[in-house]
Short mmCIF file of C-alpha atoms and ligand atoms in Angstrom, two decimals:
data_model
loop_
_atom_site.label_atom_id
_atom_site.label_comp_id
_atom_site.label_asym_id
_atom_site.label_seq_id
_atom_site.Cartn_x
_atom_site.Cartn_y
_atom_site.Cartn_z
CA MET A 66 19.03 -22.90 12.32
CA GLY A 67 17.53 -19.65 12.44
CA ARG A 68 14.09 -18.72 13.14
CA THR A 69 10.73 -17.73 10.29
CA ILE A 70 9.45 -14.93 11.82
CA ARG A 71 5.95 -14.32 9.77
CA ILE A 72 5.17 -11.06 7.45
CA PHE A 73 1.71 -9.62 8.80
CA ASP A 74 1.02 -7.16 5.74
CA THR A 75 -1.22 -4.32 7.35
CA THR A 76 -1.51 -2.23 3.43
CA LEU A 77 -4.44 -2.29 2.67
CA ARG A 78 -6.09 -1.61 6.83
CA ASP A 79 -3.32 0.87 8.21
CA GLY A 80 -1.61 1.59 4.88
CA GLU A 81 -4.96 3.17 3.61
CA GLN A 82 -5.99 5.22 6.58
CA SER A 83 -3.74 7.59 5.69
CA PRO A 84 -4.54 10.34 3.95
CA GLY A 85 -4.57 10.36 0.24
CA CYS A 86 -4.08 6.89 0.65
CA SER A 87 -7.66 5.61 -0.04
CA MET A 88 -8.32 3.01 -2.97
CA ASN A 89 -10.66 1.77 -4.20
CA LEU A 90 -12.36 -2.20 -4.93
CA ASN A 91 -9.98 -3.34 -8.27
CA GLU A 92 -7.10 -1.20 -6.96
CA LYS A 93 -7.46 -4.01 -3.65
CA ILE A 94 -7.77 -7.04 -5.22
CA GLU A 95 -4.73 -5.90 -7.29
CA VAL A 96 -2.63 -4.87 -4.05
CA ALA A 97 -3.55 -8.35 -2.54
CA LYS A 98 -2.71 -9.78 -4.78
CA VAL A 99 0.84 -8.42 -4.85
CA LEU A 100 0.26 -9.04 -1.18
CA GLU A 101 0.48 -12.96 -2.51
CA SER A 102 2.79 -13.03 -4.40
CA LEU A 103 5.24 -11.91 -2.57
CA HIS A 104 4.37 -14.36 0.20
CA VAL A 105 3.03 -12.85 2.40
CA ASP A 106 1.87 -14.57 5.74
CA ILE A 107 -1.16 -12.57 6.66
CA ILE A 108 -2.99 -9.94 5.01
CA GLU A 109 -4.62 -7.49 6.95
CA ALA A 110 -7.07 -6.14 4.42
CA GLY A 111 -8.80 -3.56 6.03
CA PHE A 112 -11.28 -2.28 8.64
CA ALA A 113 -15.07 -4.27 8.00
CA ILE A 114 -17.69 -2.10 10.44
CA ALA A 115 -15.31 0.83 8.53
CA SER A 116 -17.93 1.02 5.62
CA PRO A 117 -19.35 -1.38 3.11
CA GLY A 118 -17.01 -0.71 1.21
CA ASP A 119 -14.20 -1.86 3.16
CA ALA A 120 -16.62 -5.53 4.10
CA ALA A 121 -16.68 -5.86 0.16
CA ALA A 122 -13.07 -5.55 -0.83
CA ILE A 123 -11.90 -7.75 2.55
CA ALA A 124 -15.14 -10.19 1.41
CA ALA A 125 -13.01 -9.85 -2.24
CA ILE A 126 -9.97 -10.42 -1.71
CA ALA A 127 -10.99 -13.72 0.85
CA ASP A 128 -12.45 -15.49 -1.77
CA ASN A 129 -8.90 -14.02 -4.24
CA VAL A 130 -6.19 -14.66 -2.32
CA ARG A 131 -4.63 -18.32 -1.16
CA GLY A 132 -1.37 -19.04 0.79
CA ALA A 133 -2.29 -15.71 2.92
CA THR A 134 -4.51 -15.52 5.87
CA ILE A 135 -6.94 -13.04 5.52
CA CYS A 136 -7.08 -10.41 8.54
CA SER A 137 -10.09 -7.92 9.71
CA LEU A 138 -10.04 -5.14 12.52
CA ALA A 139 -11.92 -4.94 14.52
CA ARG A 140 -12.56 -3.40 17.67
CA CYS A 141 -13.50 -4.39 21.07
CA VAL A 142 -17.14 -4.43 20.28
CA GLU A 143 -19.42 -7.17 19.22
CA LYS A 144 -21.25 -5.44 15.62
CA ASP A 145 -16.76 -5.19 14.58
CA ILE A 146 -15.86 -8.75 15.31
CA ASP A 147 -19.83 -9.53 13.53
CA ALA A 148 -18.35 -7.53 10.49
CA ALA A 149 -15.62 -8.68 10.25
CA TRP A 150 -16.39 -12.13 10.42
CA ASN A 151 -18.95 -11.41 7.60
CA ALA A 152 -16.25 -10.36 5.57
CA ILE A 153 -13.69 -13.35 6.05
CA ARG A 154 -15.69 -15.88 6.59
CA ARG A 155 -14.84 -17.60 2.84
CA ALA A 156 -11.02 -17.28 3.39
CA GLU A 157 -8.72 -20.41 3.12
CA SER A 158 -7.03 -18.99 6.63
CA ALA A 159 -9.35 -16.23 8.58
CA ARG A 160 -8.25 -13.79 11.05
CA ILE A 161 -10.67 -11.91 13.15
CA HIS A 162 -7.86 -9.29 14.33
CA THR A 163 -9.16 -7.32 17.68
CA PHE A 164 -7.70 -4.36 19.19
CA LEU A 165 -8.57 -1.79 22.65
CA ALA A 166 -6.38 0.65 24.14
CA THR A 167 -4.16 0.23 27.01
CA SER A 168 -2.70 3.32 27.83
CA PRO A 169 -3.54 5.98 30.86
CA VAL A 170 -4.49 8.47 28.61
CA HIS A 171 -6.32 6.23 25.84
CA MET A 172 -8.18 4.75 28.90
CA GLU A 173 -9.33 7.99 31.11
CA TYR A 174 -9.13 10.45 27.93
CA LYS A 175 -10.74 8.13 25.58
CA LEU A 176 -12.12 5.05 25.90
CA LYS A 177 -13.72 6.43 29.40
CA MET A 178 -13.13 2.86 30.31
CA THR A 179 -11.54 2.07 33.81
CA PRO A 180 -8.94 -0.46 34.11
CA ASP A 181 -10.85 -2.98 35.10
CA GLN A 182 -13.80 -2.59 32.11
CA VAL A 183 -10.70 -2.53 29.89
CA LEU A 184 -10.48 -6.39 30.69
CA GLU A 185 -13.90 -6.84 30.90
CA SER A 186 -13.51 -6.15 27.68
CA VAL A 187 -11.00 -8.11 27.12
CA ALA A 188 -12.39 -11.48 28.12
CA HIS A 189 -15.23 -10.90 26.82
CA ASN A 190 -14.76 -9.86 23.47
CA VAL A 191 -12.10 -12.10 22.15
CA ALA A 192 -13.74 -14.39 23.34
CA TYR A 193 -16.94 -13.69 21.44
CA ALA A 194 -14.83 -13.73 18.07
CA LYS A 195 -13.07 -16.84 19.27
CA LYS A 196 -16.41 -18.35 18.61
CA TYR A 197 -16.92 -17.60 14.68
CA CYS A 198 -12.36 -18.28 13.96
CA ALA A 199 -9.70 -19.94 15.56
CA ASP A 200 -7.01 -17.61 15.03
CA ILE A 201 -7.40 -14.64 16.56
CA GLU A 202 -5.25 -11.39 17.47
CA PHE A 203 -5.81 -8.92 20.14
CA SER A 204 -3.59 -5.41 20.33
CA ALA A 205 -3.30 -3.83 23.17
CA GLU A 206 -3.16 -0.12 21.15
CA ASP A 207 -0.80 2.11 22.39
CA ALA A 208 1.08 -0.44 24.61
CA THR A 209 3.64 1.24 24.67
CA ARG A 210 2.18 4.08 26.59
CA SER A 211 0.46 1.67 29.81
CA ASP A 212 1.38 0.86 32.35
CA LEU A 213 3.66 -3.17 32.28
CA ASP A 214 1.66 -4.46 34.34
CA PHE A 215 -1.12 -3.77 33.21
CA LEU A 216 -0.35 -4.82 29.75
CA CYS A 217 0.87 -7.75 31.53
CA ARG A 218 -2.08 -8.86 32.55
CA VAL A 219 -4.71 -7.51 28.99
CA VAL A 220 -1.53 -10.23 27.67
CA GLU A 221 -2.46 -13.17 30.35
CA THR A 222 -6.58 -11.63 30.27
CA ALA A 223 -6.71 -12.07 25.34
CA ILE A 224 -4.79 -15.65 26.14
CA GLN A 225 -6.45 -16.66 28.66
CA ALA A 226 -10.15 -16.10 26.03
CA GLY A 227 -7.91 -17.50 22.98
CA ALA A 228 -6.09 -15.41 21.31
CA THR A 229 -3.28 -16.13 19.37
CA THR A 230 -1.69 -13.65 18.76
CA ILE A 231 -0.23 -11.05 21.08
CA ASN A 232 0.78 -8.07 19.57
CA ILE A 233 2.03 -5.55 21.22
CA PRO A 234 1.70 -1.92 18.89
CA ASP A 235 3.41 1.43 18.84
CA THR A 236 0.32 3.14 18.57
CA VAL A 237 2.31 6.95 19.01
CA GLY A 238 5.63 6.06 17.11
CA TYR A 239 7.06 7.06 21.25
CA MET A 240 9.45 3.72 21.57
CA ALA A 241 12.84 3.53 21.04
CA PRO A 242 14.18 0.35 20.43
CA ASP A 243 16.46 -0.59 23.51
CA GLU A 244 13.07 -0.29 25.68
CA TYR A 245 11.31 -1.63 23.61
CA ALA A 246 13.38 -4.51 22.68
CA ALA A 247 13.44 -4.83 27.03
CA ARG A 248 9.98 -4.29 27.08
CA ILE A 249 9.34 -7.40 24.99
CA ARG A 250 11.41 -9.56 27.47
CA TYR A 251 9.39 -8.48 30.27
CA LEU A 252 6.14 -9.36 28.68
CA ARG A 253 7.82 -12.98 28.14
CA GLU A 254 9.22 -13.61 30.93
CA HIS A 255 5.98 -12.34 33.34
CA ALA A 256 2.57 -13.26 31.26
CA LYS A 257 1.17 -16.29 32.22
CA GLY A 258 1.03 -18.89 27.99
CA ILE A 259 3.03 -15.40 26.28
CA GLU A 260 5.06 -19.22 25.99
CA ASN A 261 1.72 -20.85 23.98
CA ILE A 262 1.46 -17.31 21.92
CA VAL A 263 2.82 -15.30 18.60
CA LEU A 264 3.88 -12.38 19.44
CA SER A 265 3.39 -9.43 17.72
CA CYS A 266 4.92 -6.09 16.86
CA HIS A 267 3.72 -3.18 14.93
CA MET A 268 5.66 0.17 15.36
CA HIS A 269 4.30 3.48 13.77
CA ASN A 270 7.16 5.89 13.06
CA ASP A 271 6.88 9.20 14.76
CA LEU A 272 10.57 9.68 15.23
CA GLY A 273 12.06 7.22 12.35
CA MET A 274 12.28 4.34 14.33
CA ALA A 275 9.28 2.26 13.15
CA VAL A 276 12.17 -0.43 11.37
CA ALA A 277 14.69 -0.21 14.15
CA ASN A 278 11.72 -0.94 16.24
CA SER A 279 10.75 -3.67 14.85
CA LEU A 280 14.02 -5.04 14.79
CA ALA A 281 14.72 -4.81 18.34
CA GLY A 282 11.09 -6.94 18.60
CA VAL A 283 11.95 -9.03 16.42
CA GLN A 284 16.05 -10.34 18.55
CA ALA A 285 13.80 -9.93 21.62
CA GLY A 286 11.20 -12.30 20.65
CA VAL A 287 8.66 -11.13 18.80
CA ASP A 288 7.91 -13.65 15.88
CA GLN A 289 5.28 -11.35 13.55
CA ILE A 290 5.70 -8.06 12.40
CA GLU A 291 3.07 -5.77 11.17
CA CYS A 292 4.37 -3.82 8.33
CA THR A 293 3.09 -1.68 5.12
CA ILE A 294 4.50 -1.48 1.44
CA ASN A 295 6.65 2.05 1.19
CA GLY A 296 6.24 2.17 4.87
CA ILE A 297 3.07 4.57 4.09
CA GLY A 298 -0.03 4.82 7.44
CA GLU A 299 -1.25 6.78 9.29
CA ARG A 300 0.05 9.98 10.71
CA ALA A 301 4.07 8.94 9.51
CA GLY A 302 3.73 5.63 8.43
CA ASN A 303 4.03 2.45 9.49
CA ALA A 304 7.94 -0.41 9.47
CA SER A 305 8.51 -0.48 5.83
CA MET A 306 7.96 -4.01 4.60
CA GLU A 307 10.93 -3.79 2.35
CA GLU A 308 13.03 -1.85 4.87
CA CYS A 309 12.52 -4.23 7.73
CA ILE A 310 12.58 -7.52 4.90
CA MET A 311 15.73 -6.04 3.79
CA ALA A 312 17.55 -5.31 6.92
CA LEU A 313 16.68 -9.33 7.66
CA LYS A 314 17.62 -11.41 4.44
CA THR A 315 21.02 -8.62 4.51
CA ARG A 316 22.92 -9.15 7.68
CA TYR A 317 21.09 -12.76 8.15
CA ASP A 318 24.92 -13.38 9.28
CA HIS A 319 23.74 -10.40 12.39
CA PHE A 320 19.23 -11.27 12.24
CA GLY A 321 19.32 -15.12 11.97
CA ILE A 322 16.41 -14.71 11.05
CA ASP A 323 14.09 -15.47 8.19
CA CYS A 324 9.81 -14.69 6.53
CA LYS A 325 8.57 -16.39 3.36
CA ILE A 326 8.41 -12.97 1.43
CA ASP A 327 9.58 -13.51 -2.14
CA THR A 328 12.16 -10.53 -2.15
CA THR A 329 12.31 -9.77 -5.97
CA GLN A 330 8.48 -8.96 -5.71
CA ILE A 331 9.41 -6.33 -3.56
CA TYR A 332 9.92 -3.39 -6.45
CA ARG A 333 6.54 -4.15 -8.48
CA ALA A 334 5.19 -3.72 -4.72
CA SER A 335 5.90 -0.53 -4.14
CA ARG A 336 5.79 0.95 -7.84
CA MET A 337 2.60 -0.59 -7.47
CA ILE A 338 0.79 1.21 -4.74
CA GLN A 339 2.60 4.51 -5.52
CA THR A 340 0.46 4.03 -9.03
CA ILE A 341 -2.61 3.40 -7.28
CA THR A 342 -2.12 6.09 -4.77
CA GLY A 343 -0.45 8.67 -6.49
CA VAL A 344 2.25 9.24 -3.01
CA SER A 345 5.27 8.85 -5.00
CA VAL A 346 8.65 8.02 -1.84
CA ALA A 347 11.66 9.92 -1.76
CA PRO A 348 14.59 9.00 -3.80
CA THR A 349 16.65 8.60 -1.07
CA LYS A 350 14.22 6.20 0.01
CA PRO A 351 16.36 2.31 1.05
CA ILE A 352 15.18 -0.40 -0.86
CA VAL A 353 12.75 1.31 -3.24
CA GLY A 354 13.35 5.03 -4.11
CA ALA A 355 14.82 6.08 -7.50
CA ASN A 356 18.48 6.96 -5.82
CA ALA A 357 18.64 3.49 -3.88
CA PHE A 358 21.07 1.44 -6.18
CA ALA A 359 22.54 4.81 -8.28
CA HIS A 360 25.64 5.20 -8.04
CA GLU A 361 26.56 9.29 -8.83
CA SER A 362 30.37 10.38 -7.96
CA GLY A 363 33.31 8.80 -9.87
CA ILE A 364 34.82 7.44 -6.58
CA HIS A 365 31.56 4.86 -6.57
CA GLN A 366 31.11 3.94 -9.57
CA HIS A 367 34.88 3.33 -10.06
CA GLY A 368 34.07 1.62 -7.43
CA VAL A 369 31.18 -0.36 -8.63
CA LEU A 370 32.53 -1.16 -11.85
CA ALA A 371 36.24 -2.63 -9.70
CA ASN A 372 33.82 -4.53 -8.29
CA LYS A 373 30.01 -4.19 -7.34
CA GLN A 374 30.69 -5.70 -3.36
CA THR A 375 32.62 -2.17 -3.54
CA TYR A 376 28.92 0.37 -2.11
CA GLU A 377 26.65 -2.35 -2.83
CA ILE A 378 24.90 -5.02 0.40
CA MET A 379 22.25 -6.27 -1.29
CA THR A 380 21.99 -6.39 -5.33
CA PRO A 381 18.75 -4.74 -7.41
CA GLU A 382 18.11 -7.89 -8.87
CA SER A 383 17.56 -9.72 -5.49
CA VAL A 384 14.07 -6.60 -4.88
CA GLY A 385 13.20 -7.30 -8.94
CA ILE A 386 14.29 -4.22 -10.19
CA PRO A 387 15.48 -5.38 -13.57
CA LYS A 388 18.51 -4.98 -15.50
CA ASN A 389 18.03 -2.54 -18.23
CA ALA A 390 19.24 -5.21 -21.08
CA ILE A 391 16.56 -4.00 -23.64
CA VAL A 392 14.86 -0.97 -24.78
CA LEU A 393 11.98 -1.69 -26.81
CA GLY A 394 10.71 1.11 -29.57
CA LYS A 395 7.98 0.21 -32.51
CA HIS A 396 9.76 -2.40 -34.27
CA SER A 397 8.81 -5.35 -30.77
CA GLY A 398 6.67 -6.96 -31.44
CA ARG A 399 4.10 -8.41 -28.55
CA HIS A 400 6.24 -11.08 -27.62
CA ALA A 401 9.21 -9.45 -26.60
CA PHE A 402 6.74 -6.36 -24.75
CA GLU A 403 5.38 -9.57 -23.03
CA ASP A 404 8.75 -10.90 -22.12
CA ARG A 405 10.11 -7.61 -21.04
CA LEU A 406 6.56 -6.58 -19.09
CA ARG A 407 7.07 -10.49 -17.44
CA GLU A 408 11.25 -10.24 -16.20
CA LEU A 409 8.97 -6.76 -14.95
CA GLY A 410 7.17 -8.89 -12.58
CA TYR A 411 3.22 -8.10 -14.60
CA SER A 412 1.70 -11.32 -15.51
CA LEU A 413 -1.25 -9.66 -17.21
CA ASP A 414 -4.81 -10.88 -18.61
CA LYS A 415 -5.05 -11.14 -22.06
CA GLU A 416 -8.00 -8.50 -21.48
CA LYS A 417 -4.96 -6.27 -20.00
CA LEU A 418 -2.67 -7.43 -22.14
CA ASP A 419 -4.54 -6.53 -25.04
CA LYS A 420 -4.82 -3.29 -23.66
CA ALA A 421 -1.56 -2.03 -22.70
CA PHE A 422 -0.54 -3.79 -26.17
CA GLU A 423 -2.57 -1.14 -27.83
CA LYS A 424 -0.92 1.64 -25.15
CA PHE A 425 2.25 0.40 -25.95
CA LYS A 426 2.10 0.73 -29.82
CA VAL A 427 0.46 4.26 -29.61
CA LEU A 428 3.23 5.02 -27.16
CA ALA A 429 6.21 4.15 -29.59
CA ASP A 430 5.12 5.90 -33.13
CA LYS A 431 5.23 8.67 -30.27
CA LYS A 432 8.93 7.87 -28.81
CA LYS A 433 11.79 6.26 -30.26
CA VAL A 434 12.47 4.72 -27.32
CA ILE A 435 10.33 2.66 -24.72
CA LYS A 436 12.62 2.18 -22.14
CA ASP A 437 10.78 -0.28 -18.22
CA ARG A 438 9.23 3.59 -16.91
CA ASP A 439 7.51 3.67 -19.36
CA LEU A 440 6.50 0.18 -19.65
CA GLU A 441 5.17 1.02 -15.65
CA ALA A 442 3.74 3.32 -16.37
CA LEU A 443 1.94 2.26 -19.96
CA VAL A 444 0.68 -0.68 -17.28
CA GLY A 445 0.25 1.39 -14.56
CA ALA A 446 -2.82 3.00 -16.73
CA VAL A 447 -4.21 0.34 -18.02
CA PRO A 448 -7.51 0.75 -16.65
CA VAL A 449 -9.15 -2.75 -14.70
CA SER A 450 -12.85 -3.82 -16.11
CA GLY A 451 -15.78 -1.39 -15.52
CA GLU A 452 -13.08 1.63 -15.26
CA GLU A 453 -13.48 2.88 -18.24
CA ARG A 454 -16.22 5.04 -18.17
CA TYR A 455 -15.52 7.79 -19.50
CA THR A 456 -12.74 8.50 -21.69
CA LEU A 457 -11.06 11.34 -23.42
CA ASP A 458 -11.89 11.99 -27.09
CA ARG A 459 -9.77 14.73 -28.21
CA PHE A 460 -9.12 17.99 -26.91
CA VAL A 461 -7.92 21.48 -28.15
CA ILE A 462 -6.50 24.60 -26.34
CA ASN A 463 -5.62 27.89 -26.31
CA SER A 464 -3.14 29.29 -23.50
CA GLY A 465 -0.30 32.11 -23.36
CA ASN A 466 -0.09 34.86 -21.38
CA THR A 467 -1.55 37.29 -22.42
CA ILE A 468 -4.44 35.87 -22.62
CA THR A 469 -7.85 34.22 -21.09
CA SER A 470 -6.93 30.34 -21.83
CA THR A 471 -9.64 28.29 -22.61
CA ALA A 472 -10.59 24.18 -23.79
CA VAL A 473 -12.95 22.43 -25.50
CA ILE A 474 -12.80 18.77 -24.17
CA ARG A 475 -14.60 15.90 -26.13
CA VAL A 476 -15.47 12.88 -24.28
CA LYS A 477 -16.55 9.26 -24.94
CA LYS A 478 -19.08 7.96 -23.06
CA GLY A 479 -20.80 4.25 -24.46
CA ASP A 480 -20.68 4.95 -27.91
CA GLU A 481 -21.92 8.84 -27.53
CA LEU A 482 -19.78 11.47 -27.84
CA PHE A 483 -19.96 14.46 -25.52
CA GLU A 484 -18.18 18.13 -26.20
CA ARG A 485 -17.73 21.42 -23.51
CA ALA A 486 -15.86 24.26 -24.03
CA ALA A 487 -14.62 26.74 -20.85
CA ALA A 488 -12.44 29.28 -19.99
CA SER A 489 -9.90 30.67 -16.63
CA ASP A 490 -6.56 31.90 -15.96
CA GLY A 491 -5.11 28.37 -17.12
CA PRO A 492 -5.07 26.06 -19.15
CA ILE A 493 -5.03 22.97 -17.32
CA ASN A 494 -7.29 24.75 -15.20
CA ALA A 495 -9.83 25.61 -18.34
CA ALA A 496 -9.93 21.96 -19.20
CA PHE A 497 -10.88 19.96 -15.58
CA ARG A 498 -13.63 23.01 -16.23
CA ALA A 499 -15.43 22.00 -19.00
CA ILE A 500 -15.46 18.18 -17.65
CA ASN A 501 -17.10 19.66 -15.00
CA LYS A 502 -19.38 20.96 -17.33
CA ILE A 503 -20.20 17.74 -18.99
CA VAL A 504 -20.31 14.99 -16.29
CA GLY A 505 -22.26 17.56 -14.54
CA LYS A 506 -20.87 16.56 -10.62
CA ASP A 507 -19.60 19.47 -8.72
CA VAL A 508 -16.01 18.23 -9.05
CA GLU A 509 -13.39 19.58 -5.69
CA LEU A 510 -9.69 18.71 -6.94
CA ALA A 511 -8.42 18.50 -3.72
CA ASP A 512 -4.70 18.11 -4.75
CA TYR A 513 -2.42 18.25 -8.73
CA SER A 514 0.45 17.01 -8.93
CA LEU A 515 2.79 16.83 -12.74
CA HIS A 516 6.02 15.03 -12.84
CA SER A 517 8.04 13.39 -15.66
CA MET A 518 8.04 9.03 -15.35
CA THR A 519 11.22 9.03 -18.05
CA ASP A 520 14.69 11.53 -19.00
CA GLY A 521 15.04 12.85 -22.09
CA GLU A 522 12.54 15.13 -24.17
CA ASP A 523 10.16 12.93 -25.31
CA ALA A 524 9.27 11.88 -21.26
CA GLN A 525 6.52 10.51 -20.19
CA ALA A 526 4.20 12.89 -18.06
CA GLU A 527 2.51 10.82 -15.71
CA ALA A 528 0.07 13.11 -13.46
CA ILE A 529 -1.63 12.84 -10.51
CA CYS A 530 -5.44 14.11 -9.90
CA LYS A 531 -7.05 14.06 -5.95
CA ILE A 532 -10.80 14.35 -6.36
CA SER A 533 -13.60 14.13 -4.30
CA ILE A 534 -17.97 15.05 -5.56
CA ASN A 535 -19.80 16.37 -3.62
CA GLY A 536 -17.69 16.40 -0.87
CA GLY A 537 -17.08 12.70 -0.93
CA GLU A 538 -14.88 10.43 -0.97
CA VAL A 539 -11.00 11.96 -2.40
CA VAL A 540 -9.61 9.16 -5.07
CA THR A 541 -6.33 9.13 -7.47
CA GLY A 542 -7.30 9.81 -10.83
CA ARG A 543 -3.87 8.88 -12.66
CA GLY A 544 -3.10 10.04 -16.26
CA VAL A 545 0.32 9.24 -18.14
CA SER A 546 1.31 10.88 -21.54
CA THR A 547 4.42 12.47 -23.26
CA ASP A 548 1.60 15.50 -23.53
CA ILE A 549 0.90 17.13 -19.82
CA VAL A 550 -2.05 18.68 -21.25
CA GLU A 551 -3.13 15.04 -21.98
CA ALA A 552 -1.75 13.53 -19.26
CA SER A 553 -3.96 15.86 -16.73
CA VAL A 554 -7.25 14.78 -18.15
CA LYS A 555 -6.27 12.07 -18.13
CA ALA A 556 -5.96 11.98 -14.41
CA TYR A 557 -8.89 13.97 -14.11
CA ILE A 558 -11.42 11.26 -16.19
CA ASN A 559 -9.41 9.07 -14.69
CA GLY A 560 -10.68 10.12 -11.00
CA ILE A 561 -13.93 10.18 -12.44
CA ASN A 562 -14.47 7.37 -13.48
CA LYS A 563 -13.25 5.48 -9.85
CA THR A 564 -15.83 7.07 -8.07
CA PHE A 565 -18.78 6.57 -10.13
CA LEU A 566 -17.03 2.58 -8.98
CA ASP A 567 -17.05 3.06 -5.77
O1 KIV B 214 -1.08 1.41 15.68
C1 KIV B 214 -1.73 1.05 16.51
O2 KIV B 214 -1.41 0.75 17.88
C2 KIV B 214 -3.44 -0.30 15.47
C3 KIV B 214 -4.01 -0.93 16.23
C4 KIV B 214 -5.18 -1.11 15.82
C5 KIV B 214 -3.03 -3.05 16.26
O3 KIV B 214 -3.12 -0.32 14.02
ZN1 ZN B 215 -1.49 1.30 13.69
#
């Protein structure tokens, strides 16, 4: 019998810290729910002291998610620990995760603390957190560039003060796998009390080694992997959850290590993160990229047709990529629609299902064949309650290469209609300007992208607008339509609506 390791997901904390990946409350709850269905062991739901919005999202996740431990990050500072506890206290199972840097460069230049002061702070703050909560994780930030004997003392101090999990992060993504494994073995041999706690790894991907390092850590005796969906995270990201898990599952013969994850939820989780953040994964991304299971060359296709195992080391179904058995169309009824969504891993409440079905009917009038990607796009575009302050009612665009583009946009807010016109050097910008006039806000477009969700002449376009209002936080708006202007206008309005929710 092999070991079973814990999966600690930090998509909502380290992942959300990466530029352009911020999420609102409803989105965070949706992600937490998908993590629940993946059966992750621990969800790091945020950094409670960072903002009241973060604290509220952690508390909402603590109230709504079952079966996983809910965790908040806190610096080794009492007010951080108080905020973390307040946010997670109602969770079925709660964890405070506190951290302090231990490398010479961090201690001297960032913390301006001596090594002795660091040890004192660890002892004091871990014990302080322990008064609230039995489950305490301590992370030695920048552990991989820390002096190994000092790191050993820090680990012992945290354990003596009551830490139940010790995390050895590669904060700057600097390690090579054999080096990291050696570090873990050294700690396991030298740190007193380490046999009684859970040892964790948390790898960043600056040199592209985060997954390899996590697996090396596990082989050297680590009991917990910290990771994110799609590998999102600070700078080059964190270890990708789907890659770590599928490596362990596919190569169980080699690693002999298992985890509780329901791998069939991986694809849905990946799509959800892409939809919410507007950050798409590369087609070549292992496990979830568009080409991960595509066999293009003749030789490969021939081999796969003869026997899938020639070129497939895992099946698309094992990560929840559904077989394209059924395509829907305008004669498909609600049952077929619901069934297909279920097969794709979506279980929507009645309100969302009604809205999705309405959108499906509209789309089915425009497109002959509705494929899985269309359905995913459609479900991703269903607004959550309270998100539709403004909705697009109609638009008229006049554009060409010899004229100034003009846009007339009419939107609905409650029962009222508002219409404005604007001109610009392009049709999309003219439309956005008209919307700015309606909402009367200084909307800044930080990023805009447009791509096709499906193939063929009647493909659906997905527009992503990253906007901020009056210099506030950047939010991601998304719109889907067979018409690129409509998709763009919807994305812009969706972004504006989200700023009102924060
Ligand atoms: O990368 C890091 O060191 C972290 C810690 C807070 C665990 O994210
Ligand atoms: Zn990190």
